């Protein structure tokens, strides 16, 4: 059997390392063509020794130089240009985009233009440029397979688009679900990072605490599945066993369930449409799980969920603004400069002041992103420090 050729962008991150665990388990079904890493030299060195990629890309030329000296026979690239080159290698069957932040957008577009399928674990790609990315994917007949558990669930349940009534996206509710607004707003970084169900990167964990993450996922779902915002519902489900569901016009609801482990949606995306034995998880036992609960999200307590859906509906550059303001505010919180409650105040403030650009192209998107980040930093500096 032909091996499927894969490149992983962001192989030392949370999704990247879990993807390599899946690939290790799947053994000779895959060949790892390329890896990219940020600054974690130690981990990428271990990964190179173990998986022997053809090409590796590091964030900086200094780091690339270190790797090049240690692995003289391997092709070593660096920076954004290097990522683009990795994504131009048409020997790849699929590229897993698991870098975080806006850096994922351009390489994803490059891979699409080169007719390489995408396993997408980068939120910014669809939040910032959903229209452009989905248009390019359709034009080049490229499949975008979501890695996020919610979108993976919908991808698995949505087998009849004509019969669709609503997408139902579940949210764990994060660590402050049962805390008061006051307690939540003055939570420490440590408390906010203690997610009850999922072990993820810092930015997404904070976004999960404020439910901004769910708002971003609604925007992604709108683009990925071409569904109106009015037909995308969210529901709090603290056990994170039902990963999302699809409601059909005939009244039937199909949900995807599984134990909360990212190995499953990662494997689904990279193996699609095949279902094969992967990393052993315990057999699913309804009786052991016993109780699954659901509740409506409190939009007063989590205003960023509401704001994200409003931005999505307004279209234009609102999502670019929302995303940039949130990332800067989360960073300021992680650095101890502002409180958790300040994040939503800041993001709402910046979005309300935004001068929307309709149908922005990629250059405009990056320019708006840059401007909004500057504005957000200034707002934090002037009002909160
Ligand atoms: Mg998710």
XYZ file of C-alpha atoms and ligand atoms in Angstrom:
386
model
C 0.000 0.000 0.000
C 1.126 3.538 -0.788
C 2.185 5.520 2.217
C 0.331 8.760 2.774
C 2.786 11.662 2.836
C 2.311 14.273 5.505
C 3.901 17.506 6.753
C 3.177 18.961 10.176
C 3.387 22.691 10.763
C 3.898 23.282 14.479
C 5.153 19.806 15.391
C 6.382 20.794 18.866
C 3.053 22.317 19.944
C 0.146 20.662 21.726
C -1.617 19.330 18.588
C 1.673 18.661 16.759
C 3.078 16.420 19.491
C -0.206 14.538 19.792
C -0.292 14.125 15.996
C 3.169 12.556 16.102
C 1.937 10.156 18.799
C -0.893 9.149 16.445
C 1.515 8.797 13.501
C 3.882 6.690 15.566
C 1.004 4.363 16.399
C -0.116 4.194 12.755
C 3.425 3.182 11.799
C 4.138 2.647 8.118
C 0.821 4.005 6.869
C 2.391 7.452 6.767
C 5.636 9.026 5.691
C 6.573 12.271 7.410
C 7.870 14.639 4.740
C 8.320 17.815 6.735
C 8.112 19.278 10.216
C 8.124 22.865 11.406
C 8.841 24.141 14.879
C 9.171 27.436 16.688
C 12.008 27.636 19.175
C 11.929 24.285 20.928
C 15.286 22.992 19.648
C 15.444 20.086 22.049
C 12.071 18.641 21.081
C 12.455 19.168 17.335
C 15.857 17.444 17.553
C 14.228 14.409 19.179
C 11.472 14.460 16.545
C 13.993 14.620 13.676
C 15.900 11.621 15.059
C 12.723 9.629 15.501
C 10.754 10.504 12.363
C 13.516 11.457 9.894
C 11.687 14.087 7.860
C 13.071 15.215 4.521
C 12.740 18.905 5.418
C 12.475 20.886 8.640
C 11.602 24.552 9.134
C 12.572 26.590 12.212
C 11.213 29.968 13.182
C 14.531 31.827 13.131
C 17.728 31.546 11.095
C 19.760 31.102 14.315
C 17.741 28.031 15.263
C 17.855 26.762 11.687
C 21.647 27.047 11.768
C 21.878 24.905 14.920
C 19.726 22.198 13.340
C 21.623 22.373 10.063
C 24.915 21.788 11.894
C 23.484 18.774 13.697
C 21.769 17.277 10.641
C 23.920 18.303 7.655
C 22.138 16.001 5.175
C 18.659 17.315 5.900
C 17.081 20.320 4.187
C 16.579 23.064 6.792
C 14.415 26.113 6.146
C 13.489 29.063 8.303
C 10.828 31.657 8.930
C 7.615 32.401 7.119
C 9.307 31.871 3.767
C 10.362 28.399 4.905
C 6.789 27.517 5.865
C 5.634 28.583 2.405
C 8.275 26.334 0.870
C 7.195 23.374 3.021
C 3.643 23.946 1.799
C 4.734 24.062 -1.844
C 6.122 20.516 -1.715
C 3.590 18.653 -3.809
C 4.839 15.248 -2.699
C 2.600 15.879 0.337
C -0.859 14.306 0.354
C -1.884 16.291 3.406
C -0.527 19.080 5.582
C -1.500 19.361 9.226
C -1.613 23.051 10.074
C -1.162 23.094 13.833
C 0.786 26.303 14.299
C -1.112 28.811 16.376
C -1.798 32.379 15.396
C -1.953 34.297 12.139
C 1.256 32.660 10.920
C -0.881 29.683 9.837
C -2.875 31.585 7.244
C -0.468 32.136 4.337
C 1.108 28.639 4.374
C -2.409 27.145 4.386
C -3.313 29.153 1.293
C -0.062 28.079 -0.369
C -0.817 24.403 0.303
C -4.341 24.833 -1.078
C -2.996 26.460 -4.253
C -0.679 23.447 -4.609
C -3.669 21.073 -4.393
C -2.580 19.615 -1.056
C -5.346 18.620 1.369
C -5.391 20.347 4.735
C -5.940 19.003 8.239
C -6.742 22.265 9.967
C -6.002 22.905 13.621
C -5.318 26.632 13.239
C -8.277 28.831 14.206
C -7.013 32.052 12.668
C -7.085 30.657 9.137
C -10.884 30.547 9.006
C -11.611 33.293 11.538
C -9.458 35.854 9.727
C -9.966 34.773 6.148
C -12.756 32.177 5.975
C -14.227 33.482 2.734
C -10.902 33.624 0.877
C -9.707 30.243 2.179
C -12.932 28.360 1.406
C -13.147 29.916 -2.066
C -9.570 28.859 -2.834
C -10.211 25.360 -1.469
C -13.259 24.962 -3.718
C -11.377 26.338 -6.710
C -8.468 23.918 -6.259
C -10.646 20.995 -5.232
C -8.875 20.718 -1.883
C -10.398 19.109 1.153
C -10.188 20.962 4.469
C -10.521 18.463 7.280
C -11.096 20.014 10.680
C -9.025 18.814 13.622
C -10.902 20.711 16.316
C -13.095 18.203 18.180
C -16.332 20.130 17.572
C -15.840 20.548 13.840
C -14.581 16.999 13.529
C -17.830 15.876 15.174
C -19.919 17.928 12.748
C -17.884 16.643 9.795
C -18.720 13.114 10.952
C -22.444 13.812 11.527
C -23.199 16.017 8.537
C -23.886 13.437 5.860
C -26.916 15.138 4.282
C -26.445 18.864 3.786
C -29.874 19.332 2.158
C -31.613 17.943 5.215
C -29.741 20.113 7.688
C -31.628 22.246 10.192
C -29.047 23.282 12.807
C -25.483 22.635 13.840
C -25.216 22.229 17.597
C -21.761 23.016 18.964
C -20.993 21.878 22.484
C -18.801 23.783 24.953
C -17.365 22.445 28.194
C -17.949 25.822 29.846
C -14.371 26.053 31.102
C -13.166 26.339 34.699
C -15.577 29.136 35.725
C -18.860 27.576 34.661
C -20.072 27.258 38.247
C -18.295 30.322 39.625
C -19.856 33.767 39.945
C -19.064 36.490 37.407
C -17.119 38.340 40.126
C -15.002 35.301 40.964
C -14.358 34.637 37.290
C -13.380 38.188 36.454
C -10.702 38.339 39.132
C -9.336 34.819 38.576
C -5.574 34.296 38.546
C -3.696 33.119 35.448
C -3.219 29.753 37.144
C -6.944 29.330 37.812
C -7.814 30.327 34.255
C -5.292 27.868 32.827
C -6.732 24.954 34.814
C -9.158 23.649 32.198
C -11.306 20.817 33.592
C -11.379 18.656 30.441
C -8.825 19.517 27.804
C -5.060 19.963 27.916
C -4.321 22.649 25.339
C -2.080 25.605 24.541
C -2.309 28.701 26.780
C -4.113 31.054 24.392
C -6.903 28.597 23.607
C -7.242 27.639 27.290
C -7.884 31.266 28.249
C -10.291 31.589 25.311
C -12.080 28.514 26.650
C -12.411 30.153 30.062
C -14.085 33.231 28.523
C -16.013 31.166 25.917
C -14.376 33.289 23.199
C -13.091 29.972 21.905
C -16.671 28.846 21.305
C -17.400 32.075 19.464
C -14.385 31.501 17.215
C -15.591 27.943 16.631
C -19.023 29.196 15.545
C -17.297 31.450 12.985
C -15.156 28.524 11.798
C -18.217 26.267 11.518
C -20.027 28.907 9.456
C -17.193 28.894 6.921
C -16.310 25.197 6.974
C -19.853 23.929 6.509
C -21.385 26.971 4.774
C -24.194 27.281 7.348
C -25.947 30.537 8.360
C -25.151 31.868 11.827
C -28.848 31.606 12.744
C -28.570 27.847 12.250
C -25.548 27.365 14.497
C -26.457 26.801 18.147
C -24.173 26.438 21.140
C -24.834 24.439 24.283
C -22.811 23.951 27.448
C -21.929 20.319 28.089
C -19.419 20.073 30.947
C -18.473 16.393 30.453
C -17.107 17.020 26.908
C -18.289 13.617 25.703
C -20.759 14.802 23.062
C -18.373 16.727 20.818
C -21.123 18.376 18.734
C -24.258 17.400 16.838
C -26.290 17.978 13.714
C -30.067 18.462 13.821
C -31.929 17.478 10.664
C -35.201 18.839 9.308
C -37.001 15.567 10.052
C -36.322 15.984 13.768
C -33.447 13.540 13.978
C -30.315 14.640 15.850
C -26.998 12.937 15.158
C -24.200 13.538 17.649
C -20.628 12.319 17.752
C -19.422 11.027 21.114
C -16.078 9.967 22.451
C -13.806 10.343 25.427
C -12.170 13.772 25.434
C -8.887 13.086 23.628
C -7.482 15.059 20.708
C -5.893 11.881 19.328
C -9.280 10.883 17.911
C -10.074 14.017 15.840
C -6.411 14.265 14.730
C -6.494 10.699 13.465
C -9.892 11.204 11.814
C -8.570 14.207 9.868
C -5.320 12.670 8.681
C -6.782 9.235 7.853
C -10.076 10.401 6.338
C -12.054 8.618 4.971
C -10.420 5.571 6.535
C -11.233 4.401 10.072
C -8.425 2.339 11.538
C -7.253 1.323 14.971
C -5.273 4.134 16.558
C -3.974 4.963 19.985
C -5.853 2.772 22.425
C -8.429 4.640 24.386
C -10.584 2.765 26.860
C -13.678 1.312 25.280
C -16.588 3.719 25.395
C -18.919 2.810 28.229
C -22.241 4.673 28.481
C -23.000 3.140 31.871
C -19.678 4.263 33.282
C -20.150 7.798 31.980
C -23.683 7.569 33.416
C -24.627 11.212 33.183
C -24.381 13.786 30.418
C -25.717 17.256 31.183
C -26.494 20.282 29.016
C -27.334 23.911 29.675
C -27.747 27.184 27.806
C -24.664 29.431 27.867
C -25.053 32.592 29.966
C -24.270 35.384 27.506
C -24.097 38.009 30.271
C -21.381 36.059 31.993
C -19.611 35.226 28.725
C -20.111 38.336 26.550
C -17.337 37.342 24.125
C -19.419 34.427 22.817
C -22.185 36.873 21.936
C -19.738 39.373 20.459
C -18.045 36.761 18.266
C -21.354 35.675 16.735
C -22.284 39.335 16.128
C -18.925 39.933 14.425
C -19.418 36.834 12.313
C -22.853 38.018 11.176
C -21.566 41.493 10.341
C -18.824 39.952 8.166
C -16.227 42.186 6.500
C -13.147 42.705 8.641
C -14.975 42.399 11.990
C -13.625 38.905 12.604
C -10.075 40.058 11.885
C -10.511 42.806 14.469
C -12.122 40.467 17.009
C -9.348 37.917 16.665
C -6.482 40.417 16.904
C -7.945 42.304 19.871
C -8.599 39.075 21.738
C -5.114 37.698 21.147
C -3.479 40.872 22.451
C -5.809 41.034 25.461
C -5.191 37.367 26.321
C -1.447 37.957 26.063
C -1.714 40.928 28.443
C -3.686 38.768 30.887
C -1.094 35.967 30.707
C 1.607 38.565 31.396
C -0.275 39.675 34.502
C -1.059 43.146 33.136
C -4.870 42.952 33.199
C -7.561 40.888 34.904
C -9.499 38.106 33.189
C -12.603 40.312 33.241
C -10.706 43.061 31.420
C -10.282 40.821 28.359
C -13.928 41.148 27.317
C -14.026 44.896 28.187
C -11.021 45.494 25.937
C -12.180 43.344 23.039
C -15.692 44.856 23.085
C -14.200 48.353 23.192
C -11.908 47.708 20.199
C -14.596 45.967 18.123
C -17.069 48.806 18.734
C -14.548 51.303 17.375
C -13.661 49.220 14.322
C -13.888 50.740 10.834
C -15.065 47.736 8.855
C -13.535 46.888 5.474
C -15.822 44.783 3.267
C -14.444 41.665 1.569
C -10.836 42.293 2.635
C -8.123 40.545 0.618
C -5.195 38.791 2.299
C -2.945 41.883 2.338
C -5.733 44.001 3.814
C -6.438 41.308 6.404
C -2.825 41.390 7.602
C -2.787 45.189 7.625
C -5.991 45.356 9.691
C -4.633 42.684 12.007
C -1.495 44.760 12.574
C -3.410 47.987 13.192
C -5.867 46.408 15.612
C -3.035 44.837 17.617
C -1.403 48.240 17.934
C -4.684 49.864 18.974
C -5.297 47.136 21.545
C -1.797 47.457 23.001
C -2.257 51.215 23.256
C -5.643 50.860 24.911
C -4.148 48.477 27.487
C -1.207 50.812 28.059
C -3.319 53.923 28.482
C -6.320 52.575 30.358
C -5.135 49.554 32.344
C -1.458 49.998 33.272
Mg -12.655 22.931 20.281
